[in-house]
mmCIF file of C-alpha atoms in Angstrom:
data_model
loop_
_atom_site.group_PDB
_atom_site.id
_atom_site.type_symbol
_atom_site.label_atom_id
_atom_site.label_comp_id
_atom_site.label_asym_id
_atom_site.label_seq_id
_atom_site.Cartn_x
_atom_site.Cartn_y
_atom_site.Cartn_z
ATOM 1 C CA UNK T 1 183.204 281.391 -111.125
ATOM 2 C CA UNK T 2 184.526 284.905 -111.442
ATOM 3 C CA UNK T 3 187.391 285.632 -113.608
ATOM 4 C CA UNK T 4 189.126 289.050 -113.956
ATOM 5 C CA UNK T 5 191.245 289.918 -117.148
ATOM 6 C CA UNK T 6 193.402 292.821 -117.810
ATOM 7 C CA UNK T 7 194.660 294.154 -121.180
ATOM 8 C CA UNK T 8 197.365 294.964 -122.268
ATOM 9 C CA UNK T 9 199.737 293.169 -119.768
ATOM 10 C CA UNK T 10 202.409 295.622 -120.286
ATOM 11 C CA UNK T 11 202.160 299.127 -121.701
ATOM 12 C CA UNK T 12 204.640 301.890 -122.407
ATOM 13 C CA UNK T 13 203.870 305.354 -123.148
ATOM 14 C CA UNK T 14 205.661 308.861 -123.349
ATOM 15 C CA UNK T 15 205.398 311.065 -120.435
ATOM 16 C CA UNK T 16 202.360 313.412 -120.795
ATOM 17 C CA UNK T 17 200.083 311.192 -122.486
ATOM 18 C CA UNK T 18 196.641 310.106 -121.612
ATOM 19 C CA UNK T 19 196.090 306.422 -121.367
ATOM 20 C CA UNK T 20 193.497 303.712 -120.539
ATOM 21 C CA UNK T 21 193.801 300.497 -118.815
ATOM 22 C CA UNK T 22 191.151 297.873 -119.385
ATOM 23 C CA UNK T 23 189.790 295.361 -117.056
ATOM 24 C CA UNK T 24 186.953 292.809 -117.811
ATOM 25 C CA UNK T 25 185.156 290.407 -115.375
ATOM 26 C CA UNK T 26 183.207 287.483 -116.362
ATOM 27 C CA UNK T 27 180.171 287.689 -113.620
ATOM 28 C CA UNK T 28 178.342 290.776 -113.298
ATOM 29 C CA UNK T 29 177.216 290.135 -110.019
ATOM 30 C CA UNK T 30 179.847 292.364 -108.057
ATOM 31 C CA UNK T 31 179.929 294.169 -104.709
ATOM 32 C CA UNK T 32 182.413 296.568 -106.015
ATOM 33 C CA UNK T 33 185.578 297.012 -108.029
ATOM 34 C CA UNK T 34 188.666 298.184 -107.247
ATOM 35 C CA UNK T 35 191.803 299.613 -108.828
ATOM 36 C CA UNK T 36 195.139 299.035 -106.983
ATOM 37 C CA UNK T 37 198.593 300.099 -107.603
ATOM 38 C CA UNK T 38 201.829 298.231 -106.899
ATOM 39 C CA UNK T 39 205.273 299.198 -106.924
ATOM 40 C CA UNK T 40 208.328 296.829 -107.252
ATOM 41 C CA UNK T 41 208.760 295.323 -103.449
ATOM 42 C CA UNK T 42 205.864 297.317 -102.282
ATOM 43 C CA UNK T 43 202.550 296.403 -101.072
ATOM 44 C CA UNK T 44 199.146 296.945 -103.001
ATOM 45 C CA UNK T 45 197.778 300.758 -102.754
ATOM 46 C CA UNK T 46 194.058 301.342 -103.419
ATOM 47 C CA UNK T 47 193.680 303.770 -105.913
ATOM 48 C CA UNK T 48 189.784 303.739 -106.721
ATOM 49 C CA UNK T 49 186.839 301.822 -105.522
ATOM 50 C CA UNK T 50 183.482 301.527 -107.513
ATOM 51 C CA UNK T 51 180.594 300.374 -105.755
ATOM 52 C CA UNK T 52 178.188 298.328 -107.931
ATOM 53 C CA UNK T 53 175.741 301.128 -107.932
ATOM 54 C CA UNK T 54 178.314 303.529 -109.021
ATOM 55 C CA UNK T 55 179.682 304.159 -112.676
ATOM 56 C CA UNK T 56 182.828 306.058 -112.097
ATOM 57 C CA UNK T 57 185.052 307.224 -109.394
ATOM 58 C CA UNK T 58 187.693 310.173 -109.818
ATOM 59 C CA UNK T 59 190.632 311.069 -107.888
ATOM 60 C CA UNK T 60 193.179 313.599 -109.241
ATOM 61 C CA UNK T 61 194.250 312.404 -112.413
ATOM 62 C CA UNK T 62 192.956 309.043 -112.122
ATOM 63 C CA UNK T 63 189.233 308.358 -113.433
ATOM 64 C CA UNK T 64 187.799 304.820 -113.068
ATOM 65 C CA UNK T 65 184.459 303.636 -114.803
ATOM 66 C CA UNK T 66 182.394 300.634 -114.402
ATOM 67 C CA UNK T 67 179.808 298.989 -116.736
ATOM 68 C CA UNK T 68 178.592 295.920 -115.063
ATOM 69 C CA UNK T 69 176.126 295.186 -117.886
ATOM 70 C CA UNK T 70 179.094 294.620 -120.288
ATOM 71 C CA UNK T 71 181.492 293.177 -117.278
ATOM 72 C CA UNK T 72 184.096 296.028 -118.049
ATOM 73 C CA UNK T 73 186.036 298.655 -116.141
ATOM 74 C CA UNK T 74 188.747 300.999 -117.224
ATOM 75 C CA UNK T 75 191.183 303.255 -115.444
ATOM 76 C CA UNK T 76 191.933 306.447 -117.075
ATOM 77 C CA UNK T 77 195.076 308.431 -116.284
ATOM 78 C CA UNK T 78 195.544 311.690 -117.567
ATOM 79 C CA UNK T 79 198.962 313.653 -118.188
ATOM 80 C CA UNK T 80 200.958 310.805 -117.254
ATOM 81 C CA UNK T 81 204.068 311.303 -115.414
ATOM 82 C CA UNK T 82 207.364 308.881 -114.714
ATOM 83 C CA UNK T 83 206.116 308.560 -111.367
ATOM 84 C CA UNK T 84 202.991 306.795 -112.736
ATOM 85 C CA UNK T 85 205.048 303.818 -113.659
ATOM 86 C CA UNK T 86 204.100 300.777 -111.673
ATOM 87 C CA UNK T 87 201.585 297.577 -112.065
ATOM 88 C CA UNK T 88 198.067 298.348 -112.097
ATOM 89 C CA UNK T 89 195.770 295.727 -110.780
ATOM 90 C CA UNK T 90 191.889 295.447 -111.088
ATOM 91 C CA UNK T 91 189.959 293.432 -108.510
ATOM 92 C CA UNK T 92 186.287 292.529 -108.201
ATOM 93 C CA UNK T 93 184.646 291.650 -105.086
ATOM 94 C CA UNK T 94 181.575 289.466 -104.989
ATOM 95 C CA UNK T 95 178.170 290.275 -103.909
ATOM 96 C CA UNK T 96 178.948 289.438 -100.096
ATOM 97 C CA UNK T 97 180.702 292.648 -98.820
ATOM 98 C CA UNK T 98 183.092 290.416 -96.850
ATOM 99 C CA UNK T 99 183.978 288.167 -99.580
ATOM 100 C CA UNK T 100 187.335 287.580 -101.119
ATOM 101 C CA UNK T 101 188.609 289.927 -103.792
ATOM 102 C CA UNK T 102 189.303 288.220 -107.454
ATOM 103 C CA UNK T 103 192.340 289.911 -108.888
ATOM 104 C CA UNK T 104 193.494 290.277 -112.529
ATOM 105 C CA UNK T 105 197.066 289.760 -113.662
ATOM 106 C CA UNK T 106 197.728 293.335 -113.694
ATOM 107 C CA UNK T 107 199.151 295.805 -116.449
ATOM 108 C CA UNK T 108 202.653 296.898 -116.089
ATOM 109 C CA UNK T 109 202.868 300.593 -116.836
ATOM 110 C CA UNK T 110 206.145 302.193 -117.872
ATOM 111 C CA UNK T 111 205.936 306.108 -118.532
ATOM 112 C CA UNK T 112 208.819 307.177 -120.848
ATOM 113 C CA UNK T 113 210.635 310.348 -119.542
ATOM 114 C CA UNK X 1 197.761 304.974 -87.389
ATOM 115 C CA UNK X 2 199.801 301.907 -88.572
ATOM 116 C CA UNK X 3 198.991 300.131 -91.679
ATOM 117 C CA UNK X 4 198.784 296.230 -92.028
ATOM 118 C CA UNK X 5 202.497 295.127 -91.333
ATOM 119 C CA UNK X 6 203.931 291.627 -92.355
ATOM 120 C CA UNK X 7 207.065 290.031 -91.400
ATOM 121 C CA UNK X 8 209.577 288.862 -92.706
ATOM 122 C CA UNK X 9 209.668 291.033 -95.822
ATOM 123 C CA UNK X 10 211.714 288.230 -97.587
ATOM 124 C CA UNK X 11 212.328 284.649 -96.549
ATOM 125 C CA UNK X 12 214.682 282.115 -98.565
ATOM 126 C CA UNK X 13 214.446 278.603 -97.282
ATOM 127 C CA UNK X 14 215.143 275.014 -98.686
ATOM 128 C CA UNK X 15 212.643 272.689 -99.860
ATOM 129 C CA UNK X 16 211.399 270.701 -96.956
ATOM 130 C CA UNK X 17 212.080 273.336 -94.393
ATOM 131 C CA UNK X 18 209.334 275.246 -92.475
ATOM 132 C CA UNK X 19 208.502 278.760 -92.636
ATOM 133 C CA UNK X 20 206.163 281.094 -90.732
ATOM 134 C CA UNK X 21 204.968 284.128 -91.871
ATOM 135 C CA UNK X 22 203.045 286.943 -89.738
ATOM 136 C CA UNK X 23 200.668 289.409 -90.311
ATOM 137 C CA UNK X 24 199.550 292.401 -87.902
ATOM 138 C CA UNK X 25 196.421 293.754 -89.264
ATOM 139 C CA UNK X 26 195.129 297.305 -88.542
ATOM 140 C CA UNK X 27 194.021 297.807 -84.992
ATOM 141 C CA UNK X 28 190.178 297.220 -84.738
ATOM 142 C CA UNK X 29 190.013 295.268 -87.932
ATOM 143 C CA UNK X 30 188.035 292.095 -87.406
ATOM 144 C CA UNK X 31 188.384 290.916 -90.985
ATOM 145 C CA UNK X 32 192.164 289.504 -91.932
ATOM 146 C CA UNK X 33 192.734 287.888 -95.484
ATOM 147 C CA UNK X 34 195.612 285.950 -96.682
ATOM 148 C CA UNK X 35 196.333 286.005 -100.510
ATOM 149 C CA UNK X 36 199.703 284.859 -102.532
ATOM 150 C CA UNK X 37 200.867 285.562 -105.982
ATOM 151 C CA UNK X 38 203.140 282.894 -107.587
ATOM 152 C CA UNK X 39 205.280 283.971 -110.428
ATOM 153 C CA UNK X 40 203.138 284.520 -113.764
ATOM 154 C CA UNK X 41 199.833 284.116 -112.152
ATOM 155 C CA UNK X 42 197.269 286.465 -110.407
ATOM 156 C CA UNK X 43 197.064 287.359 -106.814
ATOM 157 C CA UNK X 44 194.860 284.611 -105.278
ATOM 158 C CA UNK X 45 192.768 284.281 -102.008
ATOM 159 C CA UNK X 46 193.922 281.857 -99.644
ATOM 160 C CA UNK X 47 191.763 282.438 -96.475
ATOM 161 C CA UNK X 48 189.519 285.173 -94.548
ATOM 162 C CA UNK X 49 189.415 285.325 -90.837
ATOM 163 C CA UNK X 50 186.681 287.074 -88.976
ATOM 164 C CA UNK X 51 188.299 287.774 -85.509
ATOM 165 C CA UNK X 52 189.792 284.460 -84.599
ATOM 166 C CA UNK X 53 187.220 282.365 -86.544
ATOM 167 C CA UNK X 54 188.182 281.034 -90.229
ATOM 168 C CA UNK X 55 185.401 282.395 -92.241
ATOM 169 C CA UNK X 56 186.510 280.905 -95.636
ATOM 170 C CA UNK X 57 189.537 278.843 -96.357
ATOM 171 C CA UNK X 58 188.623 277.933 -99.696
ATOM 172 C CA UNK X 59 191.814 279.031 -101.243
ATOM 173 C CA UNK X 60 194.390 277.170 -98.952
ATOM 174 C CA UNK X 61 196.240 275.123 -101.542
ATOM 175 C CA UNK X 62 196.765 271.903 -99.562
ATOM 176 C CA UNK X 63 197.240 270.665 -95.683
ATOM 177 C CA UNK X 64 201.185 271.980 -95.767
ATOM 178 C CA UNK X 65 199.446 275.404 -95.010
ATOM 179 C CA UNK X 66 198.167 276.291 -91.719
ATOM 180 C CA UNK X 67 197.085 279.727 -90.822
ATOM 181 C CA UNK X 68 195.891 280.649 -87.358
ATOM 182 C CA UNK X 69 194.869 284.156 -85.558
ATOM 183 C CA UNK X 70 194.867 283.350 -81.939
ATOM 184 C CA UNK X 71 192.803 286.141 -79.931
ATOM 185 C CA UNK X 72 191.817 287.798 -83.151
ATOM 186 C CA UNK X 73 194.866 289.807 -83.600
ATOM 187 C CA UNK X 74 197.822 288.987 -85.409
ATOM 188 C CA UNK X 75 197.469 286.055 -87.817
ATOM 189 C CA UNK X 76 200.243 283.657 -88.746
ATOM 190 C CA UNK X 77 200.592 281.352 -91.862
ATOM 191 C CA UNK X 78 202.860 278.200 -91.639
ATOM 192 C CA UNK X 79 204.039 276.415 -94.586
ATOM 193 C CA UNK X 80 205.456 272.907 -93.505
ATOM 194 C CA UNK X 81 207.242 271.447 -95.328
ATOM 195 C CA UNK X 82 207.703 274.093 -97.854
ATOM 196 C CA UNK X 83 208.045 273.004 -101.530
ATOM 197 C CA UNK X 84 209.304 274.665 -104.622
ATOM 198 C CA UNK X 85 205.909 275.895 -106.055
ATOM 199 C CA UNK X 86 205.196 277.863 -102.515
ATOM 200 C CA UNK X 87 207.542 280.383 -103.890
ATOM 201 C CA UNK X 88 205.706 283.671 -104.314
ATOM 202 C CA UNK X 89 204.511 286.840 -102.372
ATOM 203 C CA UNK X 90 202.120 286.286 -99.698
ATOM 204 C CA UNK X 91 200.018 289.328 -98.828
ATOM 205 C CA UNK X 92 197.807 290.059 -95.853
ATOM 206 C CA UNK X 93 195.016 292.361 -95.803
ATOM 207 C CA UNK X 94 192.496 293.741 -92.979
ATOM 208 C CA UNK X 95 189.193 295.377 -93.169
ATOM 209 C CA UNK X 96 186.556 296.815 -90.897
ATOM 210 C CA UNK X 97 183.113 295.351 -90.748
ATOM 211 C CA UNK X 98 181.150 298.354 -92.000
ATOM 212 C CA UNK X 99 178.041 298.345 -94.011
ATOM 213 C CA UNK X 100 178.932 301.651 -95.973
ATOM 214 C CA UNK X 101 182.845 300.617 -96.688
ATOM 215 C CA UNK X 102 184.391 297.307 -96.644
ATOM 216 C CA UNK X 103 188.029 298.559 -98.137
ATOM 217 C CA UNK X 104 190.636 295.711 -97.617
ATOM 218 C CA UNK X 105 194.043 297.439 -96.731
ATOM 219 C CA UNK X 106 197.025 295.222 -97.931
ATOM 220 C CA UNK X 107 200.623 294.961 -96.270
ATOM 221 C CA UNK X 108 203.718 295.130 -98.470
ATOM 222 C CA UNK X 109 203.869 291.113 -98.498
ATOM 223 C CA UNK X 110 206.354 288.442 -97.972
ATOM 224 C CA UNK X 111 208.485 287.316 -100.651
ATOM 225 C CA UNK X 112 209.070 283.826 -99.985
ATOM 226 C CA UNK X 113 211.554 281.842 -102.039
ATOM 227 C CA UNK X 114 212.014 277.908 -101.766
ATOM 228 C CA UNK X 115 215.043 276.693 -103.007
#
């Protein structure tokens, strides 16, 4: 059974700092891994999706890595801004491409101005 | 192009009442998923439609929950009768059936409060 864990549950950092959010999963047989952002009262916004054959994806100041063998993924945010404050969710999809997504509980990020 | 829309955005009902949540997927998306997040827990899968057929309903908590997708377009999730533990945020997502990509696009969710 796939379980996704995110550490830390909450994080506060000063504006401008680089930071790393961690995600671990118990079953390495994944189809892809996705990082989402959720703002209060809003839906989930997909930030980055890494296919099982890939090791990382980049979008602007965001970089996500995937290490299937160790069951880990990281989301790196460079030069953090107050607008980055949100809850970040890591989610793994099982090997069947149409299968459900297993979510972690998320990391609540607060960027201090 | 409109995204996944959910209605209502927030519903407050009393224990024992019935509530129906609606999801309109992105046009042309055959796959439709329901998820929910109860307080303090992670978002969990409820069920998956492919067009009008239930592909996987292993996440449905009990028989008080009924999901339908008549005609393979919008979907409804009915909770009858609602219990206190049903409170949470219910998300809907949709995706195309492509080999290369199967990204699920999420709606804003319906926040359900059962009093």
